[in-house]
Short mmCIF file of N, CA and C in Angstrom, two decimals:
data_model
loop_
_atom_site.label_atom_id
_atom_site.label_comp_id
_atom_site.label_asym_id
_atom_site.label_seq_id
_atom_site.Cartn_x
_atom_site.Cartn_y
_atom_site.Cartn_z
N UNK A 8 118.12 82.68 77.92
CA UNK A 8 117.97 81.72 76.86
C UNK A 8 116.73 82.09 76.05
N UNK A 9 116.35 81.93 74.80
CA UNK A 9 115.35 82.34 74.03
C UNK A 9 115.23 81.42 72.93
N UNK A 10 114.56 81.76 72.24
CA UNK A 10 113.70 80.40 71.15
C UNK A 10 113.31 81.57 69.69
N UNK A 11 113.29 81.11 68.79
CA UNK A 11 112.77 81.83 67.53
C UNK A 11 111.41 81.13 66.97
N UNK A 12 110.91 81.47 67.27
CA UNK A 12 109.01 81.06 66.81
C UNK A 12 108.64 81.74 65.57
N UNK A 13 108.91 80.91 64.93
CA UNK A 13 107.57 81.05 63.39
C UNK A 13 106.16 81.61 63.83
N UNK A 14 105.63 82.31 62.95
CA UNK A 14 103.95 82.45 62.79
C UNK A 14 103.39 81.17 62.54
N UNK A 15 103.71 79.98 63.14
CA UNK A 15 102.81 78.48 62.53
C UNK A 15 102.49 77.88 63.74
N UNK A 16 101.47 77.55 63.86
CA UNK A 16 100.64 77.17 65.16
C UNK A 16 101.40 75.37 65.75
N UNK A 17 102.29 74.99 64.58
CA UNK A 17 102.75 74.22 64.81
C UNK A 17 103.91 74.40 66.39
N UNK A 18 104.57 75.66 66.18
CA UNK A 18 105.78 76.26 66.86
C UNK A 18 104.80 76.46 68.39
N UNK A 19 103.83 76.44 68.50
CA UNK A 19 103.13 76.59 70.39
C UNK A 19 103.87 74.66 71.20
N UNK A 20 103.68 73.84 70.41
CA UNK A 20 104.53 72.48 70.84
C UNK A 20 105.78 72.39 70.81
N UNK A 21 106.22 73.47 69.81
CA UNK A 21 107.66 73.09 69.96
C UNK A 21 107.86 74.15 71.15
N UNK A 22 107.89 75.04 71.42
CA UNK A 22 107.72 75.80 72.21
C UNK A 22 107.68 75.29 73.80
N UNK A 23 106.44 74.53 73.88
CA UNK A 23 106.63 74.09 74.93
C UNK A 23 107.87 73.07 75.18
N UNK A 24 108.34 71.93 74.16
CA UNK A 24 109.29 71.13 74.42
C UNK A 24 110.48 71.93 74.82
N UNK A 25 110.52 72.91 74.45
CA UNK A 25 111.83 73.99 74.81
C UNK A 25 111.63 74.19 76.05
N UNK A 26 110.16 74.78 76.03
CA UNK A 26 110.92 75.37 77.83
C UNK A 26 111.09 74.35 78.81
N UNK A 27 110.32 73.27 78.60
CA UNK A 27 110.49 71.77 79.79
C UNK A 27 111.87 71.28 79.52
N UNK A 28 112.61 71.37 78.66
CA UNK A 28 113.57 70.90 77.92
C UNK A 28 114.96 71.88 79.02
N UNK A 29 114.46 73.18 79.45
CA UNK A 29 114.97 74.14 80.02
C UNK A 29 115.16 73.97 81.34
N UNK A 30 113.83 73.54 82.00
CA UNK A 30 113.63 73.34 83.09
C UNK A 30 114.83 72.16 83.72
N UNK A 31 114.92 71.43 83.03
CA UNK A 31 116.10 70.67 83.61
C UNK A 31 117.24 71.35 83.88
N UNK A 32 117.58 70.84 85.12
CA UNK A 32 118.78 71.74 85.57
C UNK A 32 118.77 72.77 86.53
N UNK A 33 117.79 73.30 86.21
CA UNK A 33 117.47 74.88 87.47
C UNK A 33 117.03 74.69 88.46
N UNK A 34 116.80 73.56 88.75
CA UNK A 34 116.07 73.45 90.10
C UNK A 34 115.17 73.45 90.43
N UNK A 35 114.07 73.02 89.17
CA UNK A 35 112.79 72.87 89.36
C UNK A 35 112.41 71.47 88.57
N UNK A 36 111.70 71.03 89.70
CA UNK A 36 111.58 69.54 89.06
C UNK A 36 110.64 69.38 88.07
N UNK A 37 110.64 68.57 87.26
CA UNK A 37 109.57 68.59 86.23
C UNK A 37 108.23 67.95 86.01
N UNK A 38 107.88 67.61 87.63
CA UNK A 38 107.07 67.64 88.01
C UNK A 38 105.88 68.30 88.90
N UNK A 39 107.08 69.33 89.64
CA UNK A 39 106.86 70.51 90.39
C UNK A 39 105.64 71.13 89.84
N UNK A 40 104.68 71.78 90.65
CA UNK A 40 103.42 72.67 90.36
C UNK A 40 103.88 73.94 89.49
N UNK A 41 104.91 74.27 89.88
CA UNK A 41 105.67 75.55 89.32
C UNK A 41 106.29 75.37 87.33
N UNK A 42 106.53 74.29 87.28
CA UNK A 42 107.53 73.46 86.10
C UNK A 42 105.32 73.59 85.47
N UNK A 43 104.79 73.00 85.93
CA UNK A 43 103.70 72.66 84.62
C UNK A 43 102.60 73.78 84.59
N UNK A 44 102.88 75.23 85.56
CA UNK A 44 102.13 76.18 85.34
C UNK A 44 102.95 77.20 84.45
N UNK A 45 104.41 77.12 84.25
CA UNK A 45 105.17 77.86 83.18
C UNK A 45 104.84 77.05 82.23
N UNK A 46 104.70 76.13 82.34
CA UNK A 46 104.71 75.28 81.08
C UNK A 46 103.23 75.85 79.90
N UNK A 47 102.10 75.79 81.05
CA UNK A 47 100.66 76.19 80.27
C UNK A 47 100.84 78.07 80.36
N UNK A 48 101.76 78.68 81.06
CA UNK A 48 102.05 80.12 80.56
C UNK A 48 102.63 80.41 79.08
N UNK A 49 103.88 79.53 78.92
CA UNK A 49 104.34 79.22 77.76
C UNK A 49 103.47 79.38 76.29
N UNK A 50 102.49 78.11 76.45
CA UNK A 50 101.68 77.40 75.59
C UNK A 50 100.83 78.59 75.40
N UNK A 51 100.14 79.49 76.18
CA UNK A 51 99.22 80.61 76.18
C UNK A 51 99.75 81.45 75.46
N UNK A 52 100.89 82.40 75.95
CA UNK A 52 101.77 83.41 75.31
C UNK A 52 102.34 83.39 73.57
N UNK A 53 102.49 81.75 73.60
CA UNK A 53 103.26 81.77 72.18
C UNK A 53 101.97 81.36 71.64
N UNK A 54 101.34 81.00 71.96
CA UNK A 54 99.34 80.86 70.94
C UNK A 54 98.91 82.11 70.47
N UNK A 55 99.10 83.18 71.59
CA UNK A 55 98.36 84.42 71.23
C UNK A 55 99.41 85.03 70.15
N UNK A 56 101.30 85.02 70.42
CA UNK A 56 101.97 85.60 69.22
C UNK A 56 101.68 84.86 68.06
N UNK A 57 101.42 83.75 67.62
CA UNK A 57 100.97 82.95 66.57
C UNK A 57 99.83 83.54 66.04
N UNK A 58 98.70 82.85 66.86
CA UNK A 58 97.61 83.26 65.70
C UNK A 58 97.04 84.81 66.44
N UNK A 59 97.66 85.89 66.85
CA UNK A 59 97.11 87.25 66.70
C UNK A 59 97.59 87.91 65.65
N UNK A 60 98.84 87.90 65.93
CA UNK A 60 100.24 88.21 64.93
C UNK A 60 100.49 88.39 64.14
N UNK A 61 100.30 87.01 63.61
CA UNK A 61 100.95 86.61 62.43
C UNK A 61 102.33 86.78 61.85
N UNK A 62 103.06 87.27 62.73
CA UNK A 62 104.46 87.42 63.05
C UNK A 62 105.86 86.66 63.40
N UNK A 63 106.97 86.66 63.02
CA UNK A 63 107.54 85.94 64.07
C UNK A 63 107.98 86.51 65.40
N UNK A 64 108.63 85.82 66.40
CA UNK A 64 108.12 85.74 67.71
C UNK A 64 109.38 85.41 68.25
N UNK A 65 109.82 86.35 69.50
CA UNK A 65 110.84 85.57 70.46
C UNK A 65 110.68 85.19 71.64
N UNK A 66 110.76 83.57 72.09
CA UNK A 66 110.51 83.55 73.44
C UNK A 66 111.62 83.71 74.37
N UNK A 67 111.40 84.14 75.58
CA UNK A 67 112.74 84.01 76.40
C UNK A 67 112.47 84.23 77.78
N UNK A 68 113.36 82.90 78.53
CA UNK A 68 112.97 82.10 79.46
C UNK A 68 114.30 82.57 80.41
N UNK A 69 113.76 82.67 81.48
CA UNK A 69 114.45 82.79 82.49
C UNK A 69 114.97 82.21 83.48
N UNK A 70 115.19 81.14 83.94
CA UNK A 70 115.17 80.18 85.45
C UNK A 70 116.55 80.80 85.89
N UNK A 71 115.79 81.14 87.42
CA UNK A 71 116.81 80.77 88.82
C UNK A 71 117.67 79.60 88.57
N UNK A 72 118.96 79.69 88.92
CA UNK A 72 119.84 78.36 89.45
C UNK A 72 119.40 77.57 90.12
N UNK A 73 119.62 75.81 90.30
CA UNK A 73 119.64 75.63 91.53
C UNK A 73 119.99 76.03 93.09
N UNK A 74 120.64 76.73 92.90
CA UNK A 74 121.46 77.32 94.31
C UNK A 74 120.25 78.38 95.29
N UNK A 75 119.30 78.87 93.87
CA UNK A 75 118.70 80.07 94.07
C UNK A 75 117.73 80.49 95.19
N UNK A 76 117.05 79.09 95.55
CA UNK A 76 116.30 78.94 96.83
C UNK A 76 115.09 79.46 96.63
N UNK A 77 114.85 80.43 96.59
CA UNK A 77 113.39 81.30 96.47
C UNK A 77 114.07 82.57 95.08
N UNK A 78 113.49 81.94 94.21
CA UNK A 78 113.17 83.51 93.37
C UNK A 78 112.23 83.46 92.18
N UNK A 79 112.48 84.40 90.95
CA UNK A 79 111.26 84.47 90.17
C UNK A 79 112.17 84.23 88.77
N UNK A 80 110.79 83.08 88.27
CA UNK A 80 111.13 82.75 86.69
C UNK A 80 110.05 83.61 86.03
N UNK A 81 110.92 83.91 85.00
CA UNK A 81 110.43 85.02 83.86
C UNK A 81 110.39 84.45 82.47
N UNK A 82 108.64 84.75 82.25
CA UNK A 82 108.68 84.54 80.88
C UNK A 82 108.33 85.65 79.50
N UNK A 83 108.89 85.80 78.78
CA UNK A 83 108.85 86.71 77.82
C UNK A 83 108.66 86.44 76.50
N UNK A 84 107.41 86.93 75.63
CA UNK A 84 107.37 86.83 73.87
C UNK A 84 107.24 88.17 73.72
N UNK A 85 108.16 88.47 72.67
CA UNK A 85 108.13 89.91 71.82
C UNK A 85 108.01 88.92 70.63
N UNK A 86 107.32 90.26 69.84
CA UNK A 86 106.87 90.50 68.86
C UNK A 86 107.01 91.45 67.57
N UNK A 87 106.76 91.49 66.83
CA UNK A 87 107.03 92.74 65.71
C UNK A 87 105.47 93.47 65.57
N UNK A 88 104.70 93.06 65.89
CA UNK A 88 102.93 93.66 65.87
C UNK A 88 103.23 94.34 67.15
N UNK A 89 102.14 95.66 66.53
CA UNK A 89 102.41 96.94 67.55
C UNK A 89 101.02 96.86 67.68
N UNK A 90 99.81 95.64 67.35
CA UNK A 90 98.36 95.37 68.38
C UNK A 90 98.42 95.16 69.74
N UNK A 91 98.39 96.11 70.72
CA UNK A 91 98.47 95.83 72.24
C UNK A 91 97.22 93.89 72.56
N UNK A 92 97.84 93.58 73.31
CA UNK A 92 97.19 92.47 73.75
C UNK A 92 96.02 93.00 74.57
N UNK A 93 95.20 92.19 74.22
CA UNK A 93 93.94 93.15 74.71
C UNK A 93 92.95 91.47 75.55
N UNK A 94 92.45 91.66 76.56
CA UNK A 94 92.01 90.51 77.61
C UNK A 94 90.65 90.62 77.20
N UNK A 95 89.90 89.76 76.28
CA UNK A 95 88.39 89.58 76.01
C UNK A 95 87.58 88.85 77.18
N UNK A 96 86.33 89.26 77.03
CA UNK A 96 85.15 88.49 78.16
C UNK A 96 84.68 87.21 77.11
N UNK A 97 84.47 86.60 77.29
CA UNK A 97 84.28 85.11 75.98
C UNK A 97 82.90 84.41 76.83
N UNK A 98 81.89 84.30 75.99
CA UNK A 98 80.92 83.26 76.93
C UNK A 98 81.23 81.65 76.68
N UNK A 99 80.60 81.14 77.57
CA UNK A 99 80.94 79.58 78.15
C UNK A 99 81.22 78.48 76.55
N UNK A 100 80.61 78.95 75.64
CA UNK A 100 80.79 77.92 74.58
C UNK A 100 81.72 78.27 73.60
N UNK A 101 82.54 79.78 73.97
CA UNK A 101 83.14 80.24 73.41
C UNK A 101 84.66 79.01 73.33
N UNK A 102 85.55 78.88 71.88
CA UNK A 102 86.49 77.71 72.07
C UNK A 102 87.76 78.64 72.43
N UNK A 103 87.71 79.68 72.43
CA UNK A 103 88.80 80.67 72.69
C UNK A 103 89.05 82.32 73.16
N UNK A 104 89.81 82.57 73.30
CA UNK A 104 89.55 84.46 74.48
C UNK A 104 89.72 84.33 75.78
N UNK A 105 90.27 82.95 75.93
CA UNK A 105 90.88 83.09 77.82
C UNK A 105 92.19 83.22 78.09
N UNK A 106 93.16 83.13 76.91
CA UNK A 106 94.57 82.94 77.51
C UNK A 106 94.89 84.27 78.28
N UNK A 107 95.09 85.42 78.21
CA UNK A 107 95.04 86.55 79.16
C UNK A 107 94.31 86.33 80.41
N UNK A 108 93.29 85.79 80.56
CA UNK A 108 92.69 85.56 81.68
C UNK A 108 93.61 84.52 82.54
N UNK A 109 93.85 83.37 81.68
CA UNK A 109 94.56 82.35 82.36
C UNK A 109 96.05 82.96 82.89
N UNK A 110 96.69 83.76 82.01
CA UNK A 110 98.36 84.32 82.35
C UNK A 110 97.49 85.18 84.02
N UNK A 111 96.51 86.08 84.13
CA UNK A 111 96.16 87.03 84.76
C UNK A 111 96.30 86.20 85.98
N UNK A 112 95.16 84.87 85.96
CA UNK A 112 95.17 84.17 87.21
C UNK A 112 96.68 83.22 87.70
N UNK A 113 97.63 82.98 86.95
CA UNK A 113 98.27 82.18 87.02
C UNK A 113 99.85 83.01 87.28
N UNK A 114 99.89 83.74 86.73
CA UNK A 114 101.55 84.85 86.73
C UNK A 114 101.48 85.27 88.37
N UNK A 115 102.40 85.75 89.03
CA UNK A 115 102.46 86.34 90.01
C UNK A 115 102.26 88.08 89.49
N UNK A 116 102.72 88.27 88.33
CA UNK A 116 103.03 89.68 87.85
C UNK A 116 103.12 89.33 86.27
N UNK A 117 102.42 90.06 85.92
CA UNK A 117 102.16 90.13 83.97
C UNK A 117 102.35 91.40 83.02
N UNK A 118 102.89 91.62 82.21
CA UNK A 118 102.23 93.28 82.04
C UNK A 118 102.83 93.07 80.41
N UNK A 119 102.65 94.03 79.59
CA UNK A 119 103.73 94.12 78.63
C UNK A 119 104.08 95.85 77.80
N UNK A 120 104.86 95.85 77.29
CA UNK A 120 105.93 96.96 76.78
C UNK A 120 105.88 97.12 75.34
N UNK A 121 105.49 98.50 74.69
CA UNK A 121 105.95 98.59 73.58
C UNK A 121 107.84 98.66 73.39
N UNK A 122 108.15 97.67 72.24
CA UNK A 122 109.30 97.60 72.22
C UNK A 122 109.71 97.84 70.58
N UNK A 123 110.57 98.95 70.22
CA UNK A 123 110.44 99.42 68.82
C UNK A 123 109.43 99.14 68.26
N UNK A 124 109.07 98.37 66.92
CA UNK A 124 107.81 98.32 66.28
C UNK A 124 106.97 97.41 66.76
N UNK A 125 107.33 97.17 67.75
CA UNK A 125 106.25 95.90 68.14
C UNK A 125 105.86 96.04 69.92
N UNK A 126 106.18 94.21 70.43
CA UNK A 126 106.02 94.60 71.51
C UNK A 126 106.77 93.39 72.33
N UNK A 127 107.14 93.33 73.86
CA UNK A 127 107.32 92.37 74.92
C UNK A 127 105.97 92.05 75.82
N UNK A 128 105.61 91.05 75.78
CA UNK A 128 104.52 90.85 76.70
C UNK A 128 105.18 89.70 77.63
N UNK A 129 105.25 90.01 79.09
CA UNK A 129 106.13 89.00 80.03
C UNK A 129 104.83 88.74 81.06
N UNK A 130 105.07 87.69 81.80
CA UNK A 130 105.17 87.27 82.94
C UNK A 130 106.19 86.95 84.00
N UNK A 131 105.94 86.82 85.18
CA UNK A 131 106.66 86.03 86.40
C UNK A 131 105.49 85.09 87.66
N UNK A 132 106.74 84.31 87.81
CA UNK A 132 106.26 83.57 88.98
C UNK A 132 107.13 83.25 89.86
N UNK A 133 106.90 83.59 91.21
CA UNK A 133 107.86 83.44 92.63
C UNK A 133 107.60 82.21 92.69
N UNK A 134 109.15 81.87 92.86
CA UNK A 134 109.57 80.08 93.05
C UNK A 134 109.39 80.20 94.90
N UNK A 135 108.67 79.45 95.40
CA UNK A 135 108.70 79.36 97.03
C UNK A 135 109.12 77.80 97.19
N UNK A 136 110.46 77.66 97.94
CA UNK A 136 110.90 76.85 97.81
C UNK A 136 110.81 76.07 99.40
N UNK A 137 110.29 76.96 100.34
CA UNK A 137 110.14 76.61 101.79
C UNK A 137 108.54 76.28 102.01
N UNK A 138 108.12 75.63 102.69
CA UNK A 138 106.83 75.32 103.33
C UNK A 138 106.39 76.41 103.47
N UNK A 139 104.68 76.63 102.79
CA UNK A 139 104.09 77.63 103.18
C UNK A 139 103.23 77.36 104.43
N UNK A 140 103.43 77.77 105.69
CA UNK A 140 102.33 78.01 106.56
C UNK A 140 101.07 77.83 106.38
N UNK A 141 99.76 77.48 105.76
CA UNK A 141 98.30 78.20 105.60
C UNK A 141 97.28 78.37 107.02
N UNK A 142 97.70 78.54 108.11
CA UNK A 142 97.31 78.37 108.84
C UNK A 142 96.86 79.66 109.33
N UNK A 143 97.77 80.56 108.79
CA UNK A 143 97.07 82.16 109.02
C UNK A 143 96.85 82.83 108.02
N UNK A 144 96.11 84.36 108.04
CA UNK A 144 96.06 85.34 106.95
C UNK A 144 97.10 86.02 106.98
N UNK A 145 97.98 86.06 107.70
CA UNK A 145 99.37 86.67 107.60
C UNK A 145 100.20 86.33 106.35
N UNK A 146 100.18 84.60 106.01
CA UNK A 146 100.85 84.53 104.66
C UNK A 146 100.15 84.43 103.42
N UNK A 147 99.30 85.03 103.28
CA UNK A 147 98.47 85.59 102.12
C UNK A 147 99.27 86.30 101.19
N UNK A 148 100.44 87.18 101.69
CA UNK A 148 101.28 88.10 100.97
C UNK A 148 102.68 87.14 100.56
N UNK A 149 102.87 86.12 100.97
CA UNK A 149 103.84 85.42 100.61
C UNK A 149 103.90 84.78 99.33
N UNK A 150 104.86 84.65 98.48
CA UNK A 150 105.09 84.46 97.15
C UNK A 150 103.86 85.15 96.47
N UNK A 151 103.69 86.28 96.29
CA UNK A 151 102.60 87.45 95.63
C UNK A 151 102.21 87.40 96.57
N UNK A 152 100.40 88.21 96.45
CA UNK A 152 99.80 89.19 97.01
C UNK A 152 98.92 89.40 96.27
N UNK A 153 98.05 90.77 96.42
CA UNK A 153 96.82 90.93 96.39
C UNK A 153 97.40 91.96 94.77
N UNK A 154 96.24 91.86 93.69
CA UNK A 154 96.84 92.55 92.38
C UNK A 154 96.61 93.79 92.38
N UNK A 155 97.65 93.89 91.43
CA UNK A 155 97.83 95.68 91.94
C UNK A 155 98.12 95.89 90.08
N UNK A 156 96.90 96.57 89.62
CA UNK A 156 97.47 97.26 88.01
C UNK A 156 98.00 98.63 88.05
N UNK A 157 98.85 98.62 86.76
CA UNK A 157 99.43 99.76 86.80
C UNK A 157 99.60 100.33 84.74
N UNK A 158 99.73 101.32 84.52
CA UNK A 158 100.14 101.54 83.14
C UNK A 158 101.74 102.06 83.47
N UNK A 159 102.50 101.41 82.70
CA UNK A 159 103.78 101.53 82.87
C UNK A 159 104.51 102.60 81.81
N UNK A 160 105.31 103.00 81.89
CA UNK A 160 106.08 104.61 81.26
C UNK A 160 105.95 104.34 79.78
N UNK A 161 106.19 103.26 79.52
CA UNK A 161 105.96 103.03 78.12
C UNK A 161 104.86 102.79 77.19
N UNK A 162 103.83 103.03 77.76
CA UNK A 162 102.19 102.53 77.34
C UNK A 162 101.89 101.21 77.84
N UNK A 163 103.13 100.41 78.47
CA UNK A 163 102.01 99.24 78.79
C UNK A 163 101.73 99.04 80.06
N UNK A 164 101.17 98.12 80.14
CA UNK A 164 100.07 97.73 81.12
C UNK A 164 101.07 96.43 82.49
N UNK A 165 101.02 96.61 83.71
CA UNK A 165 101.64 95.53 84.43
C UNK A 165 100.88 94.91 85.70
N UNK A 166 100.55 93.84 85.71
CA UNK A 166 99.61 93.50 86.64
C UNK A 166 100.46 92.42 87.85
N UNK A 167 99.93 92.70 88.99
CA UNK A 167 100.93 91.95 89.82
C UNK A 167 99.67 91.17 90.76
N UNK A 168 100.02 89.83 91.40
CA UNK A 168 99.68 89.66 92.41
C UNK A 168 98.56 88.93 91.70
N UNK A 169 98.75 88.18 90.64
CA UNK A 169 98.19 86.95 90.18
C UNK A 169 98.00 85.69 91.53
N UNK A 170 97.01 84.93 91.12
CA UNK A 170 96.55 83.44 91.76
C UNK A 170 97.83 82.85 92.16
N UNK A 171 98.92 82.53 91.28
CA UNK A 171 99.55 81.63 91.47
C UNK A 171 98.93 79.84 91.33
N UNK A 172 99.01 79.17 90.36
CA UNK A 172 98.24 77.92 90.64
C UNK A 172 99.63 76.88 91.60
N UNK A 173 100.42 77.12 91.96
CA UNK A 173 101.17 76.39 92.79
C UNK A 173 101.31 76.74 94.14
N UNK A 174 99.98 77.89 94.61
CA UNK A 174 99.38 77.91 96.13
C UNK A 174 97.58 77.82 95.71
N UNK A 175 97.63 76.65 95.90
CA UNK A 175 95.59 76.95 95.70
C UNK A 175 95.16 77.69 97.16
N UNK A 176 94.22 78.12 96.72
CA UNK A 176 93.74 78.97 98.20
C UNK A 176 93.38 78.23 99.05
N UNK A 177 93.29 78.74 100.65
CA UNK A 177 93.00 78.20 101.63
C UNK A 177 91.68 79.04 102.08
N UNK A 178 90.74 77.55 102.54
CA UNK A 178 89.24 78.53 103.21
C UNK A 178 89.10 77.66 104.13
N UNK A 179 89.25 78.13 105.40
CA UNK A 179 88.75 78.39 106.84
C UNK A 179 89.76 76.43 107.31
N UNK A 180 90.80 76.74 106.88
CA UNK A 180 91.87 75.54 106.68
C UNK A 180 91.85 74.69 105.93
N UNK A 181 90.88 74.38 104.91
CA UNK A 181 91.03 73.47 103.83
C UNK A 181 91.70 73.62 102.85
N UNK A 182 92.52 73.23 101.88
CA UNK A 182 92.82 74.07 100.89
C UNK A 182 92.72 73.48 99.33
N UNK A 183 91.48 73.82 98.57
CA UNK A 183 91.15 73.27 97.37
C UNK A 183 91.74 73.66 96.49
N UNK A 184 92.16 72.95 95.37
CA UNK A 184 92.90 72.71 94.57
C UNK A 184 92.11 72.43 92.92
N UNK A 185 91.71 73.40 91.86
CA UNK A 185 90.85 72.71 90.44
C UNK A 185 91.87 71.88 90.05
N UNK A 186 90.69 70.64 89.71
CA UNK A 186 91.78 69.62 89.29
C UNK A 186 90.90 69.41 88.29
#
């Protein structure tokens, strides 16, 4: 399923109403940790094709079935700008230059692709639909893992083994959560 995004900063809201709008049905509730961290992946991705751009923009959304149990939703904006997305350091009073940071910590796997004159910049996130254990370091590798970059055949860039914000980490059995 996919969406046609204007260059107008207006289209990052509509945007989001689409993909929550999506979420119904697949098996992810729309309240789920998973449902409101695509949701602020969304909002990030189609901000940066807007105002980097200045382009129009395709989004396209992926969900597992209900049936699907454990798998990975994919999110995707291409573009017609052939400016690689590039991840800035921003200091504290800075009002903007984190959304790459935020996809980095939040995707299970990120990367993106030159695609004819422009480009695809995607994410994913592993749906874990069973109780995670935290009781050992053994499931540390469960739904992602530790990040692993790579430059991919096509010039771009793919990063795996993002935070995930729908496992906050566990330290020495507690497990904190930014709220």
């Amino acid at each position: 399923m996919q969406l046609e995004i204007r260059p107008d900063p207006a289209e990052v809201g509509r945007a989001r109403r689409w993909a929550r709008s999506r979420i119904v049905g697949s098996g992810i509730e729309a309240d789920e940790p998973l449902a409101e961290t695509l949701i602020l992946l969304v909002s990030e991705l189609v901000t940066n094709a807007v105002v980097h751009t200045g382009c129009p923009a395709v989004l396209r959304l992926s969900l597992p079935g209900a049936e699907a149990g454990e798998a990975t939703v994919r999110l995707e904006v291409a573009d017609s700008s052939d400016r690689a997305p590039v991840p800035r350091c921003v200091g504290d009073d800075s009002t903007g230059g984190r959304g790459l940071a935020l996809v980095d910590g939040l995707a299970d796997r990120w990367g993106w692709t030159v695609e004819g004159p422009g480009k695809r910049i995607w994410c994913e996130l592993d749906r874990c639909v069973r109780p995670v254990d935290r009781a050992g370091p053994a499931n540390a590798a469960e739904c992602g893992g530790a990040a692993e970059r790579g430059v991919t055949a096509e010039g771009g860039v793919t990063v795996e083994g993002g935070a995930g914000a729908f496992r906050p980490p566990v330290y020495e059995g507690f497990a904190y959560e930014a709220v």
